[in-house]
Amino acid sequence: MQLASDPLSMRIYTPEECERLDASCRGFLLFLEQIQVLNLETREMVIERVLALDNAEFELDDLKWVILMVLFNIPGCENAYQQMEELLFEVNEGMLH
């Protein structure tokens, strides 16, 4: 698979990917790319892992944990992992108050 590096390029999701990743999930992936938490390769790894999961329901919170696990297991992605962790726990802490 060849990934486009043009910042104006757009990822077209397959029907299977759209079935698993709803609009909020796809929007969140785009947001993470824009703030450079994910790059093209890590985004594709996340999508691959999501499709490999064997559960019927998949929501945005599930996606966030998959992203954390993918970033945690890639050498050199420590900053992206930390940024994602801050995003995840900052939102959850705000819900407690």
C-alpha positions as a printed Julia matrix, in Angstrom:
97×3 Matrix{Float64}:
   0.0    0.0    0.0
   1.37   3.4   -0.93
   0.42   6.26   1.37
   0.08   9.81   0.1
   2.22  12.32   1.95
   0.47  15.38   0.53
  -1.17  17.25   3.44
  -4.15  18.0    1.18
  -4.74  14.34   0.4
  -7.83  12.7    1.85
  -8.32   9.17   3.18
 -11.24   7.38   1.55
 -12.66   4.71   3.86
 -13.9    1.38   2.54
 -17.49   0.31   3.28
 -16.16  -2.18   5.86
 -14.16   0.57   7.58
 -17.17   2.91   7.56
 -19.29   0.18   9.1
 -16.82  -0.21  11.97
 -15.73   3.43  12.32
 -18.67   5.81  12.51
 -18.4    9.5   11.58
 -17.24  10.51  15.07
 -14.43   7.92  14.97
 -13.32   8.98  11.49
 -13.44  12.63  12.55
 -11.35  11.86  15.62
  -8.72  10.12  13.48
  -8.59  13.17  11.22
  -8.27  15.46  14.26
  -5.35  13.4   15.58
  -3.63  13.62  12.2
  -4.11  17.38  12.13
  -2.51  17.82  15.57
   0.21  15.32  14.56
  -0.54  12.66  17.14
  -1.01  10.22  14.25
   0.81  10.14  10.95
  -0.23   8.23   7.85
   1.44   5.01   8.94
   0.14   5.03  12.51
  -3.37   5.89  11.29
  -3.33   2.85   9.03
  -2.06   0.68  11.88
  -4.93   1.88  14.06
  -7.5    1.15  11.34
  -6.0   -2.31  10.79
  -6.2   -3.09  14.52
  -9.8   -1.85  14.73
 -10.84  -4.11  11.86
  -9.08  -7.07  13.5
 -11.13  -6.73  16.7
 -13.85  -9.29  17.17
 -16.59  -7.3   18.85
 -19.92  -6.24  17.41
 -20.08  -2.76  18.89
 -17.29  -0.25  18.5
 -17.45   3.32  19.79
 -15.2    6.36  20.0
 -13.97   5.41  23.49
 -12.91   2.01  22.13
 -11.01   3.73  19.32
  -9.14   5.93  21.8
  -7.87   2.86  23.66
  -6.83   1.16  20.41
  -4.88   4.3   19.46
  -3.14   4.31  22.84
  -2.17   0.64  22.47
  -0.85   1.14  18.94
   1.22   4.19  19.9
   2.54   2.46  23.03
   3.93  -0.39  20.94
   5.74   1.71  18.33
   9.31   2.75  19.19
   9.78   6.49  18.78
   6.11   7.37  19.32
   6.5    8.27  22.99
   5.54  11.92  22.46
   2.46  10.99  20.43
   1.5    8.44  23.1
   1.85  11.04  25.85
  -0.18  13.58  23.87
  -2.93  11.0   23.25
  -2.9    9.98  26.91
  -3.31  13.62  27.94
  -6.22  14.04  25.52
  -7.9   10.91  26.82
  -7.54  11.6   30.52
  -8.11  15.37  30.26
 -11.55  14.76  28.76
 -12.42  12.03  31.26
 -11.3   14.13  34.25
 -13.47  17.0   33.02
 -16.5   14.71  33.08
 -16.03  13.97  36.78
 -16.64  17.56  37.88
